[in-house]
Tab-separated table of C-alpha atoms and ligand atoms in Angstrom:
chain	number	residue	atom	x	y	z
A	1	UNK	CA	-25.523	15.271	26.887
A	2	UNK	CA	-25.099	11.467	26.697
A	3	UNK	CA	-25.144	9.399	23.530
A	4	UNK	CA	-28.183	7.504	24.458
A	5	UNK	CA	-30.607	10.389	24.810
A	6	UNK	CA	-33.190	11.123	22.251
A	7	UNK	CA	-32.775	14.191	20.409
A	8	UNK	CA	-32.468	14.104	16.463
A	9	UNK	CA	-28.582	13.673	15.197
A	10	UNK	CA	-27.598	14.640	18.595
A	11	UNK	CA	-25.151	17.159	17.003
A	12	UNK	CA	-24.312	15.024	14.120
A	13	UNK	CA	-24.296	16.384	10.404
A	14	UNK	CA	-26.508	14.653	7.738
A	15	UNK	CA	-23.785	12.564	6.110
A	16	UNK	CA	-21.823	12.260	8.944
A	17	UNK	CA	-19.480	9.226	8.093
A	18	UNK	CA	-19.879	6.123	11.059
A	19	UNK	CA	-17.619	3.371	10.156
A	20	UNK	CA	-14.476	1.118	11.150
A	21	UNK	CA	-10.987	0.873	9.850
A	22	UNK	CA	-8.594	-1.211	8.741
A	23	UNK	CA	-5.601	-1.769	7.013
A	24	UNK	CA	-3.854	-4.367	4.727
A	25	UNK	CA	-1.002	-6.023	5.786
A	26	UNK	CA	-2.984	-5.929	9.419
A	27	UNK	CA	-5.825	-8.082	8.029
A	28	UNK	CA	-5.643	-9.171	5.156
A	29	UNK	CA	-2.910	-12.623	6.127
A	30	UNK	CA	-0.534	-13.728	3.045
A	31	UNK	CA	1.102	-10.596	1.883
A	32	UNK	CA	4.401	-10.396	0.512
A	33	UNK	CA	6.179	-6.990	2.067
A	34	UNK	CA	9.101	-5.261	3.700
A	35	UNK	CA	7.050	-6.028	6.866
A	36	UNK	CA	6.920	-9.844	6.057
A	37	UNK	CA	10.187	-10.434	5.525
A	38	UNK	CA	11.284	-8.881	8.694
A	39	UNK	CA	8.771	-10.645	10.653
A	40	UNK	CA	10.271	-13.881	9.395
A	41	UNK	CA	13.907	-12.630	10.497
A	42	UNK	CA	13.004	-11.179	14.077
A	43	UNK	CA	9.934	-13.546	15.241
A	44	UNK	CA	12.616	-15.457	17.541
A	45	UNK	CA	14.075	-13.121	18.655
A	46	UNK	CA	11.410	-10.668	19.390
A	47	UNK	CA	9.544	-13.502	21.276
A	48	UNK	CA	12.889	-14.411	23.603
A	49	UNK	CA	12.692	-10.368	24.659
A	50	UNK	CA	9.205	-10.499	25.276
A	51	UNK	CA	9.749	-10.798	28.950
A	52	UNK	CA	12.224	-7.844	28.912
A	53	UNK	CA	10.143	-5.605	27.197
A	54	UNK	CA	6.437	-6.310	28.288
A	55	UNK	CA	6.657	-7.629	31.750
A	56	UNK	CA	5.874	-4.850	33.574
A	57	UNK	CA	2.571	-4.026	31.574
A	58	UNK	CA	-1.243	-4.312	33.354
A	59	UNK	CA	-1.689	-7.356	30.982
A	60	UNK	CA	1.401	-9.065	31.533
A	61	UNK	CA	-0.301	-12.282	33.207
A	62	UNK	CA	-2.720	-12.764	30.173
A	63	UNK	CA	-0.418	-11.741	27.500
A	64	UNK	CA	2.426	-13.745	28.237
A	65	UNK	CA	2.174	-17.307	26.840
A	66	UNK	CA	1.333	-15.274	23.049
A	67	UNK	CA	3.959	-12.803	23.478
A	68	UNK	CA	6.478	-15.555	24.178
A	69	UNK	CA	5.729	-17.519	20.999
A	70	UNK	CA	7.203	-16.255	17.922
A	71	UNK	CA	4.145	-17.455	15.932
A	72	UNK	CA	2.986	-14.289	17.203
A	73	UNK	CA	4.828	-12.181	15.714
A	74	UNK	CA	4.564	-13.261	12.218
A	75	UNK	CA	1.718	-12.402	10.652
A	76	UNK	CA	1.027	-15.535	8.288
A	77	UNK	CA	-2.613	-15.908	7.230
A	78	UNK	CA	-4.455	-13.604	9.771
A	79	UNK	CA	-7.982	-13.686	9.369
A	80	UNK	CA	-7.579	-13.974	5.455
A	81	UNK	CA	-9.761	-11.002	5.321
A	82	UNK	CA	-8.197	-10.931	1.557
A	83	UNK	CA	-10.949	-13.761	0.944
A	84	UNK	CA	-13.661	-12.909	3.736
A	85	UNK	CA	-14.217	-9.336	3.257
A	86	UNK	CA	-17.982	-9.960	2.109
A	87	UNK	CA	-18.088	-11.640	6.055
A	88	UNK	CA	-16.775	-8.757	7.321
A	89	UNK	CA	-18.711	-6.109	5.441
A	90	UNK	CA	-21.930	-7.905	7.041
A	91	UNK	CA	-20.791	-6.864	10.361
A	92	UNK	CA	-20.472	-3.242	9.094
A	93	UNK	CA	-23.980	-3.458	8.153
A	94	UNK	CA	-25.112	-5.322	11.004
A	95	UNK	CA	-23.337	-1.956	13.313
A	96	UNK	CA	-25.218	0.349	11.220
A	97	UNK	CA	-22.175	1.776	9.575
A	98	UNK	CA	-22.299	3.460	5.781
A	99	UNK	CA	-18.036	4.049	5.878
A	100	UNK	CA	-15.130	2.005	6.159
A	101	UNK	CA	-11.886	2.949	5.258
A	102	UNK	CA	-9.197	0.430	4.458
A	103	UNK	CA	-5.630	0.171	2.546
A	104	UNK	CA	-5.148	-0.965	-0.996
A	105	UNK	CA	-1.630	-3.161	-0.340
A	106	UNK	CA	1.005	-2.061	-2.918
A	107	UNK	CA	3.285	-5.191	-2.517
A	108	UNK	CA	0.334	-7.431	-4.657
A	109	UNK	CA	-1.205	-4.186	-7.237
A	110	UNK	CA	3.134	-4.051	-8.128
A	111	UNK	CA	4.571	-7.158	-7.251
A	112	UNK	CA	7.727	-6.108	-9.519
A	113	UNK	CA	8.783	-2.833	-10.365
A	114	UNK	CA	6.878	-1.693	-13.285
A	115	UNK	CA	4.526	-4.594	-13.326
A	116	UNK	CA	0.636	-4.434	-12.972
A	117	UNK	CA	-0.976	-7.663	-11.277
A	118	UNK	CA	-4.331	-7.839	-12.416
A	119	UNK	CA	-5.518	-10.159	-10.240
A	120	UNK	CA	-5.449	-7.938	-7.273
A	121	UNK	CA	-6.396	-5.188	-8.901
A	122	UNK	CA	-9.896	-6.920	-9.909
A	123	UNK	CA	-10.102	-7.770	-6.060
A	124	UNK	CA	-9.912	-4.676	-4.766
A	125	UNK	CA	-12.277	-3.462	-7.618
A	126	UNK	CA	-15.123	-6.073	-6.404
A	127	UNK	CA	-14.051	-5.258	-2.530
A	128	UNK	CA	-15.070	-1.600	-3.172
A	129	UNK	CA	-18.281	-3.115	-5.495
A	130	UNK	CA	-19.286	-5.517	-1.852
A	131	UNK	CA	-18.674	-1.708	-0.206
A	132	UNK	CA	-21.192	0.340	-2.887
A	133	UNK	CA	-24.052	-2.255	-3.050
A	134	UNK	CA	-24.301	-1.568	1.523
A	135	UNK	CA	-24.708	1.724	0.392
A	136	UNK	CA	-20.856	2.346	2.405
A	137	UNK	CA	-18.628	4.846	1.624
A	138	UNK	CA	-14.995	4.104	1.377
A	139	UNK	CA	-11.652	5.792	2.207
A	140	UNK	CA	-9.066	4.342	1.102
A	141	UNK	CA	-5.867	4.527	1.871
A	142	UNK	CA	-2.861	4.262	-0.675
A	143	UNK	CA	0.441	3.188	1.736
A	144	UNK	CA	-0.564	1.856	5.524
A	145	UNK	CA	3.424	1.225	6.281
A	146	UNK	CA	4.066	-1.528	3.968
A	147	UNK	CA	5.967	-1.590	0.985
A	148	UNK	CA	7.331	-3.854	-2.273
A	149	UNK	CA	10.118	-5.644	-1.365
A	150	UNK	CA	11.692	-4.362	-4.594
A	151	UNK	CA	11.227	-0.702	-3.497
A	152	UNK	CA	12.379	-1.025	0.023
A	153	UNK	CA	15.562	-2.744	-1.665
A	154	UNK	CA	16.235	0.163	-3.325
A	155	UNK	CA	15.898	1.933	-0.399
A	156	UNK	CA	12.489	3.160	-0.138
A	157	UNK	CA	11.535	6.721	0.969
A	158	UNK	CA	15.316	7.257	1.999
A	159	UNK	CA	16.109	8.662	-1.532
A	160	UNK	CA	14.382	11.250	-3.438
A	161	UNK	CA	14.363	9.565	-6.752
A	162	UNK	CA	12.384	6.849	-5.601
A	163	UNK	CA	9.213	9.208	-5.112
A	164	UNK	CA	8.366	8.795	-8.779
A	165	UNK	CA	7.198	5.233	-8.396
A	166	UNK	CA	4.867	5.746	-5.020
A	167	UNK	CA	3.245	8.108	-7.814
A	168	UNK	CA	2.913	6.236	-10.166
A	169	UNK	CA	1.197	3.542	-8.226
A	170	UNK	CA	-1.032	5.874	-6.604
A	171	UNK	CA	-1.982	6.968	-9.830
A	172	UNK	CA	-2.368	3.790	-11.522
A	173	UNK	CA	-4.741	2.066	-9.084
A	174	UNK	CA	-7.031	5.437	-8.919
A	175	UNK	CA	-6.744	5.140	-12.601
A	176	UNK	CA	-8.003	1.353	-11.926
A	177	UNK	CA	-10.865	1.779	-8.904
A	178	UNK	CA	-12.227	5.209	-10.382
A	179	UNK	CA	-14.646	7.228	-9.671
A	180	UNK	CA	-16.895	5.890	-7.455
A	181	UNK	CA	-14.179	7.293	-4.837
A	182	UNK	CA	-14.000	10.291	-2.892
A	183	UNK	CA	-11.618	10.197	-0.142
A	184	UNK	CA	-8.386	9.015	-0.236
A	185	UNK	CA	-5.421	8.867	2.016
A	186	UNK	CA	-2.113	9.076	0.525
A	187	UNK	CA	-0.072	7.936	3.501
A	188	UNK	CA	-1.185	6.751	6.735
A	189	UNK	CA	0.979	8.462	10.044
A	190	UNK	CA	4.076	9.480	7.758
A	191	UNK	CA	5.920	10.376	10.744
A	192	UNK	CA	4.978	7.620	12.979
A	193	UNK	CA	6.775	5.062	9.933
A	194	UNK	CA	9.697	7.241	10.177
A	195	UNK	CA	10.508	6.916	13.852
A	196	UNK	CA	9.561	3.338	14.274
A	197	UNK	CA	11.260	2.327	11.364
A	198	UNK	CA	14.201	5.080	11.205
A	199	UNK	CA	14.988	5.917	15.021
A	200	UNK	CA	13.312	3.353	17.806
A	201	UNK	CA	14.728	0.253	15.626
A	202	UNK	CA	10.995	-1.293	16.247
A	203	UNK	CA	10.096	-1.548	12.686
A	204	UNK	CA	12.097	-2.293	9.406
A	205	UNK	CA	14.611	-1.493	8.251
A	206	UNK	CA	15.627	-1.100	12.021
A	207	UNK	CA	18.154	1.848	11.688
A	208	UNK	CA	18.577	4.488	13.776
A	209	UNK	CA	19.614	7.968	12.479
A	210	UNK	CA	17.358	11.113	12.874
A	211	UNK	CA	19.130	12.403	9.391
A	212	UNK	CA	17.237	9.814	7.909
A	213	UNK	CA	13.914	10.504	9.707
A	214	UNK	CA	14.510	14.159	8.490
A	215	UNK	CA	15.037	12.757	4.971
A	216	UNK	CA	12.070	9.935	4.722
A	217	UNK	CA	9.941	12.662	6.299
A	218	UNK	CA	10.725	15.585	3.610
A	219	UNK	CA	10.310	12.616	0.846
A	220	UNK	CA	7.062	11.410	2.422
A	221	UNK	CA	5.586	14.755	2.091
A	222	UNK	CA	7.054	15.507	-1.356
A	223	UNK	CA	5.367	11.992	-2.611
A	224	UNK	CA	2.154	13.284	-0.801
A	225	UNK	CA	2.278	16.655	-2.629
A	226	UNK	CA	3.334	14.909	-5.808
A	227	UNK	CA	0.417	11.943	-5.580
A	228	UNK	CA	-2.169	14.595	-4.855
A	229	UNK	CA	-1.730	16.802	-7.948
A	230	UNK	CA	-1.864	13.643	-10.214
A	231	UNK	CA	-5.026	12.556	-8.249
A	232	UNK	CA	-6.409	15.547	-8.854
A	233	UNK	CA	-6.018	15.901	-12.158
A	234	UNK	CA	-7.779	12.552	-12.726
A	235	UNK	CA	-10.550	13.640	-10.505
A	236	UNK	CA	-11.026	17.176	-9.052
A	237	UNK	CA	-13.741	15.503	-7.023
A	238	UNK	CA	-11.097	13.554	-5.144
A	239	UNK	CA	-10.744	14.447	-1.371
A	240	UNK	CA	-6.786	14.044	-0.596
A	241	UNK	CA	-5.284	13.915	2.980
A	242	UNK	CA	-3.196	12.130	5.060
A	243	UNK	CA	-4.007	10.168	8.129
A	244	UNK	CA	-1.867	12.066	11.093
A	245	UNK	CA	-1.537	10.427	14.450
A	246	UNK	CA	-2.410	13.174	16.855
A	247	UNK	CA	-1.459	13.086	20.944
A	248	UNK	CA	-2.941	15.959	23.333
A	249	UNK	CA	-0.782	17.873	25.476
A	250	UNK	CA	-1.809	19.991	27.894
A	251	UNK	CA	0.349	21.248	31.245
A	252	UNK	CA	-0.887	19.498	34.554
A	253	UNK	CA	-0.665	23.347	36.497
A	254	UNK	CA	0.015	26.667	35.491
A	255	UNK	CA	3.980	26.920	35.934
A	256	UNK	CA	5.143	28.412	32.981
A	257	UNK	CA	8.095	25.579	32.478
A	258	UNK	CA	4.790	23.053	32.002
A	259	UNK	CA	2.665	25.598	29.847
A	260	UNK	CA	5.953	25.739	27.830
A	261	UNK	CA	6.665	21.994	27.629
A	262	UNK	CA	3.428	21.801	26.624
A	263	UNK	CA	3.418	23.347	23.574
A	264	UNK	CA	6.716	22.362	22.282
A	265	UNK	CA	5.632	18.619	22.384
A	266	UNK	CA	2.540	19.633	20.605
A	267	UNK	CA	4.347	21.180	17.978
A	268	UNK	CA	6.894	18.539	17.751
A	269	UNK	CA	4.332	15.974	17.679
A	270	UNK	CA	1.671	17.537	15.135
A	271	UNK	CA	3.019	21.029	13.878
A	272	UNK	CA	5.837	20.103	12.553
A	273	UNK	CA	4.673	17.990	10.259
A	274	UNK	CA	1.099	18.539	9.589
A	275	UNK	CA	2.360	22.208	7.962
A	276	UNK	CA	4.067	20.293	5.408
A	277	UNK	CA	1.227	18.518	4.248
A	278	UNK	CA	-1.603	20.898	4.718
A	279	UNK	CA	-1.747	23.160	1.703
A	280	UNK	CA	-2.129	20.171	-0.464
A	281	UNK	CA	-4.355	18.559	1.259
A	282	UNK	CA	-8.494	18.858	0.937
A	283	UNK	CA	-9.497	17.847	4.726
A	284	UNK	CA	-6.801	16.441	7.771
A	285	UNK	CA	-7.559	12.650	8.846
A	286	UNK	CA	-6.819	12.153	12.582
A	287	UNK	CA	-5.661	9.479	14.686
A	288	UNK	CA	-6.197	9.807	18.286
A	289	UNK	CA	-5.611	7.362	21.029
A	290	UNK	CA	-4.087	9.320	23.498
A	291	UNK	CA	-3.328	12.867	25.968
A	292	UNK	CA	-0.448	13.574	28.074
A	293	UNK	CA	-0.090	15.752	30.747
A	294	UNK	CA	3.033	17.660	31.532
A	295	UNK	CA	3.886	18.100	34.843
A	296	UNK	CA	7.394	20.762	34.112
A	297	UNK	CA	9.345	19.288	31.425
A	298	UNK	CA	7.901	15.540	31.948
A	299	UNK	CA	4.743	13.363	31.018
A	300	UNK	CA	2.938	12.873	33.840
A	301	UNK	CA	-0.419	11.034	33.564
A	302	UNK	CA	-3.347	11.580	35.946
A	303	UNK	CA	-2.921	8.150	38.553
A	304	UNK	CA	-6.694	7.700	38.248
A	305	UNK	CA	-6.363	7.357	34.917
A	306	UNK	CA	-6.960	3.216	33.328
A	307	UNK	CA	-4.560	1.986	30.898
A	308	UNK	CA	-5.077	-0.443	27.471
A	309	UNK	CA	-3.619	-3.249	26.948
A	310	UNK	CA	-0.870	-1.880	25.131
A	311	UNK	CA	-0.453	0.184	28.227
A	312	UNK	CA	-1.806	3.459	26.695
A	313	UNK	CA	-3.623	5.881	29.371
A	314	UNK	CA	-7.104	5.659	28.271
A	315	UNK	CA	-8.313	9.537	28.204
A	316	UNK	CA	-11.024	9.486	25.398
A	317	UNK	CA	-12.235	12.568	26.140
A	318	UNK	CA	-9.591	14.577	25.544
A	319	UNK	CA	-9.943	13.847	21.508
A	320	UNK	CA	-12.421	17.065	22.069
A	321	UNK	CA	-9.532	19.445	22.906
A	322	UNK	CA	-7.604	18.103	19.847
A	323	UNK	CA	-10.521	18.312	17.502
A	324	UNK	CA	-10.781	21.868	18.783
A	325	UNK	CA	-6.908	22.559	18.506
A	326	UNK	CA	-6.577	21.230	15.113
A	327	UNK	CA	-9.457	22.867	13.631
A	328	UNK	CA	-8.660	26.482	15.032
A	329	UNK	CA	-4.867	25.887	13.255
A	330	UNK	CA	-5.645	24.397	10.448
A	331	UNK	CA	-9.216	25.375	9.030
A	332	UNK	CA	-9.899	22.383	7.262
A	333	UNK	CA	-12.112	19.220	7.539
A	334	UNK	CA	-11.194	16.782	10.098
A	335	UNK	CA	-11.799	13.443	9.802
A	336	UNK	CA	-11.417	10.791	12.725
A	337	UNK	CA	-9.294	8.267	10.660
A	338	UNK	CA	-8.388	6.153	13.915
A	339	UNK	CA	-9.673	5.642	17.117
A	340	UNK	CA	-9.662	2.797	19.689
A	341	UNK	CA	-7.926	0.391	22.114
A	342	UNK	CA	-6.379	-2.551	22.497
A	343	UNK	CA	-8.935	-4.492	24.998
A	344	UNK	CA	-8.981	-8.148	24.590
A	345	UNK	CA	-11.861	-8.321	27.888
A	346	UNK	CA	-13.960	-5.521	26.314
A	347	UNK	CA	-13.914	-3.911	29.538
A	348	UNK	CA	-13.213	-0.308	28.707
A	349	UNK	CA	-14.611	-0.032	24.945
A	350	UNK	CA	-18.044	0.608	25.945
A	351	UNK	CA	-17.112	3.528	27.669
A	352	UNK	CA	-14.120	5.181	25.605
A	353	UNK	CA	-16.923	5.074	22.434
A	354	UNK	CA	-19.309	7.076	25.088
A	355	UNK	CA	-16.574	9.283	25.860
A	356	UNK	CA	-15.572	9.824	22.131
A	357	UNK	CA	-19.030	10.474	20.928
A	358	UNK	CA	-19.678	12.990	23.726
A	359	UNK	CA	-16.170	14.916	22.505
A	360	UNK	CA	-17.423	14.623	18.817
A	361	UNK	CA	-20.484	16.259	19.947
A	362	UNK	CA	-19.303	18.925	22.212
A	363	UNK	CA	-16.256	19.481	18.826
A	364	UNK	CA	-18.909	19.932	16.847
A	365	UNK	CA	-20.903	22.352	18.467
A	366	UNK	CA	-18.074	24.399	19.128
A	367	UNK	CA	-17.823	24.681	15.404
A	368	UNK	CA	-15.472	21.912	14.255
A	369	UNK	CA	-16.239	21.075	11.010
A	370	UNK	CA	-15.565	16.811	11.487
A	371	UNK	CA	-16.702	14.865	8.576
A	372	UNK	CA	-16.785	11.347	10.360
A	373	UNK	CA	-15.560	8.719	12.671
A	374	UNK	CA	-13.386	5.401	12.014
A	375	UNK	CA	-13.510	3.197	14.687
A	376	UNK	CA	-9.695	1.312	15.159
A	377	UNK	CA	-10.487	-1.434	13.919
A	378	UNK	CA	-12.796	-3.261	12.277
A	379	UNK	CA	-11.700	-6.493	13.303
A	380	UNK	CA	-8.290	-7.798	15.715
A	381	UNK	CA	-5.273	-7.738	14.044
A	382	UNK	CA	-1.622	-7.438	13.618
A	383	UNK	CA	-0.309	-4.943	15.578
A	384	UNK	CA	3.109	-4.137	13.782
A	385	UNK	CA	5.984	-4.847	16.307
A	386	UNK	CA	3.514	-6.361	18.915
A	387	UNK	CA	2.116	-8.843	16.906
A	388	UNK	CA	-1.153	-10.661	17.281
A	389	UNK	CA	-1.731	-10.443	21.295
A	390	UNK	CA	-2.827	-7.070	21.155
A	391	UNK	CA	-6.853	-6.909	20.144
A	392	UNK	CA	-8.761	-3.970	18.712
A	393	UNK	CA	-10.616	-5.247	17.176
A	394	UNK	CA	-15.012	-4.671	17.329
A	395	UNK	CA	-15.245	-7.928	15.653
A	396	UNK	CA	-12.913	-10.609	17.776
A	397	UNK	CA	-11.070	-13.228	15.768
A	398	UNK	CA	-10.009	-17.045	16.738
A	399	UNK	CA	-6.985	-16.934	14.748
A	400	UNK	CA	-6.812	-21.047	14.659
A	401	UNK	CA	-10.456	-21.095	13.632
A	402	UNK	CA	-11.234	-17.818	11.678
A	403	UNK	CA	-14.302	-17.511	13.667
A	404	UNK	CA	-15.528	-13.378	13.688
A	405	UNK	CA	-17.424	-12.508	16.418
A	406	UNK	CA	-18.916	-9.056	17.629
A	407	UNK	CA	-18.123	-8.093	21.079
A	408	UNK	CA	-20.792	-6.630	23.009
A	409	UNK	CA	-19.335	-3.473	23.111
A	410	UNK	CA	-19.675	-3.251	19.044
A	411	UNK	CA	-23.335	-4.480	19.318
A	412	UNK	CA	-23.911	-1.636	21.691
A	413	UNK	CA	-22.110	1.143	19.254
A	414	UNK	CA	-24.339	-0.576	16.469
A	415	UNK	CA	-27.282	0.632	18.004
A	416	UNK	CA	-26.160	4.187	18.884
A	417	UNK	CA	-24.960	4.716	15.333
A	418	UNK	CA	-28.658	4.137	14.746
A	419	UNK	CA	-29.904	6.441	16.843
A	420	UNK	CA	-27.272	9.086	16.057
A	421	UNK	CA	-28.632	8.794	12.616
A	422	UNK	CA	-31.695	8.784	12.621
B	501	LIG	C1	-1.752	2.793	13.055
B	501	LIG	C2	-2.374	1.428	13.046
B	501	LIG	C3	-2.160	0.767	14.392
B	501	LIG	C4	-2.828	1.605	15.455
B	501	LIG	C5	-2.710	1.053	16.875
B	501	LIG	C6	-2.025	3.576	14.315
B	501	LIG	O1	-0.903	4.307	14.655
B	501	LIG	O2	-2.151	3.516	11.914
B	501	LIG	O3	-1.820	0.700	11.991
B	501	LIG	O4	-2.604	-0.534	14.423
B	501	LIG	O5	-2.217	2.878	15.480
B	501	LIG	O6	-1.392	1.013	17.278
């Protein structure tokens, strides 16, 4: 069945959740984080290696003049979303969408330790007002990979003591935004910060020890556990997960050494982790971007496969299979947190949304209970160690003008959320 035929919900559940995602330090432009201060010290640098690292992608030849400057990798004023969000809530409308979920940033609700800025907390208490009077539902998200500058100076998730005041902030801006909520994400991709920021040396604070992704990990999930019981007892109503980033991995033939590989990557990749967090969680958000195929003890990608801009292999369809895996394991909700490319031409988007909404649907009738779908992202935006260059965004921004404008691709999904809900 393809998305464009006319049959009522097409598979789709009542209040089925259609919407885009974001997240703060990515769009918002003037924070004050762990993230900006490292931008600051590595934007030369990072832009000298550019070269090194990123000459052998598909995009190299359009990329290159951006990923050379180290304007790029700072992330400075963005699109000021922090100002514009009524703009960009108009495009939500415009694509038919009744969710968005987006990231309250810590750094500006508790600037210092122990001290409440009221300022932002009003903002993000008329940002989710803008959100109720379009009739969209929000999911918001408490830490997106950013942190105070005070807490990461006192060595963030690294210790266990320092759990207590991720807790206390989650439970003092629920306190603040209320009610009106129902689903919130503690912590986006847990594991991904750990390894970018605690192994690969990509992200701060740039170390590398797997005894310290062991530890931020088993702290992560103990602030998770912790954050959810006090959310809960605020609100019972709350619904508490985590956004996980999911990859699919399947063997390539039937020799046992690539059934085998197989499965241990799976379980290293979700497993692992996901048990720690499941009991105490009331539905599993899901990230998914990408498959691999194992071919013996090695990833090896179909050749006929096209990759992003980012040079990810682009194999939408698979998200069915993980759906379907993740469901059977863990009998909860699911809830398609992230999904998306980078694709600065629009060339592939079109297509991967197709491809997506055809998995959803054949997920679904095979019994997966899947609450909704975020669409990564809302808008372009900064891509962590990548900077600006890569774009995922449905709405495309001129970063020296501010101008927002919807690619066709997002005009198109606009009108088959439309017909899928109708
Ligand atoms: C993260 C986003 C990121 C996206 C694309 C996800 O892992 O949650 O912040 O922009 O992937 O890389």
């Amino acid at each position: 069945m393809t998305a464009d035929q006319k049959q009522p919900n097409r598979g789709f559940p009542k209040h089925f959740l259609w919407g885009a995602a974001t997240a703060a330090h990515q769009v918002e432009g003037d924070n004050h984080n762990q993230w900006t201060v490292w931008e600051l010290e590595n934007a030369k640098a990072k832009a000298a290696q550019a070269d090194f690292h990123l000459h052998d992608y598909p995009t190299w030849d359009k990329i290159r003049v951006e990923a050379n400057m180290p304007e790029n990798y700072v992330s400075g004023e963005l699109a000021d979303h922090y100002h514009r969000y009524k703009e960009d809530f108009d495009f939500l409308e415009k694509m038919n969408m009744n969710a968005y979920r987006f990231s309250v940033e810590w750094s500006r609700i508790e600037p210092k330790e122990g001290t409440w800025n009221s300022e932002a907390i009003a903002h993000y208490k008329d940002y989710l007002e803008e959100l109720r009077r379009r009739d969209i539902e929000p999911v918001v998200t408490l830490l997106h990979f950013t942190l105070p500058v005070w807490f990461a100076e006192m060595g963030g998730f690294e210790k266990r003591k320092n759990v207590k005041y991720f807790v206390r902030y989650a439970e003092k801006i629920m306190s603040e935004l209320g009610n009106s909520i129902r689903f919130i994400i503690t912590i986006n991709e847990p594991e991904v910060y750990g390894f970018e920021s605690y192994y690969l040396q990509n992200w701060p604070p740039n170390k590398s020890s797997l005894f310290k992704v062991w530890r931020v990990g088993v702290n992560q999930a103990v602030a998770h556990r912790k954050a959810a019981k006090v959310l809960h007892s605020l609100n019972r109503r709350y619904r508490i997960g985590i956004a996980k980033n999911t990859v699919y991995f399947f063997p390539g033939d039937s020799a046992w050494v690539s059934r085998l590989s197989a499965n241990l990557f799976q379980f290293f990749q979700d497993d692992y982790f996901i048990r720690k967090y499941i009991k105490h969680s009331d539905f599993l958000g899901v990230n998914y971007y990408q498959s691999a195929r194992l071919l013996g003890y090695r990833v090896h990608n179909s050749e006929k496969l096209d990759y992003s801009d980012v040079d990810w292999p682009l194999a939408p369809a698979d998200i069915e299979y993980a759906l379907e895996r993740l469901s059977r394991k863990y009998k909860k909700p699911l809830m398609i947190t992230e999904n998306g490319l980078a694709d600065a031409d629009d060339e592939h988007r079109e297509w991967w949304i197709k491809e997506t909404i055809i998995g959803m649907q054949k997920a679904l009738k095979g019994g997966v209970d899947l609450i909704g779908y975020f669409h990564w992202s809302l808008m372009d935006n900064f891509e962590w160690a990548y900077g600006k260059w890569p774009r995922f965004g449905l709405i495309a921004i001129d970063y020296k003008t501010g101008k927002r404008t919807l690619r066709p691709s997002a005009a198109w999904f606009g009108r088959v959320i439309k017909k899928l809900k109708d």
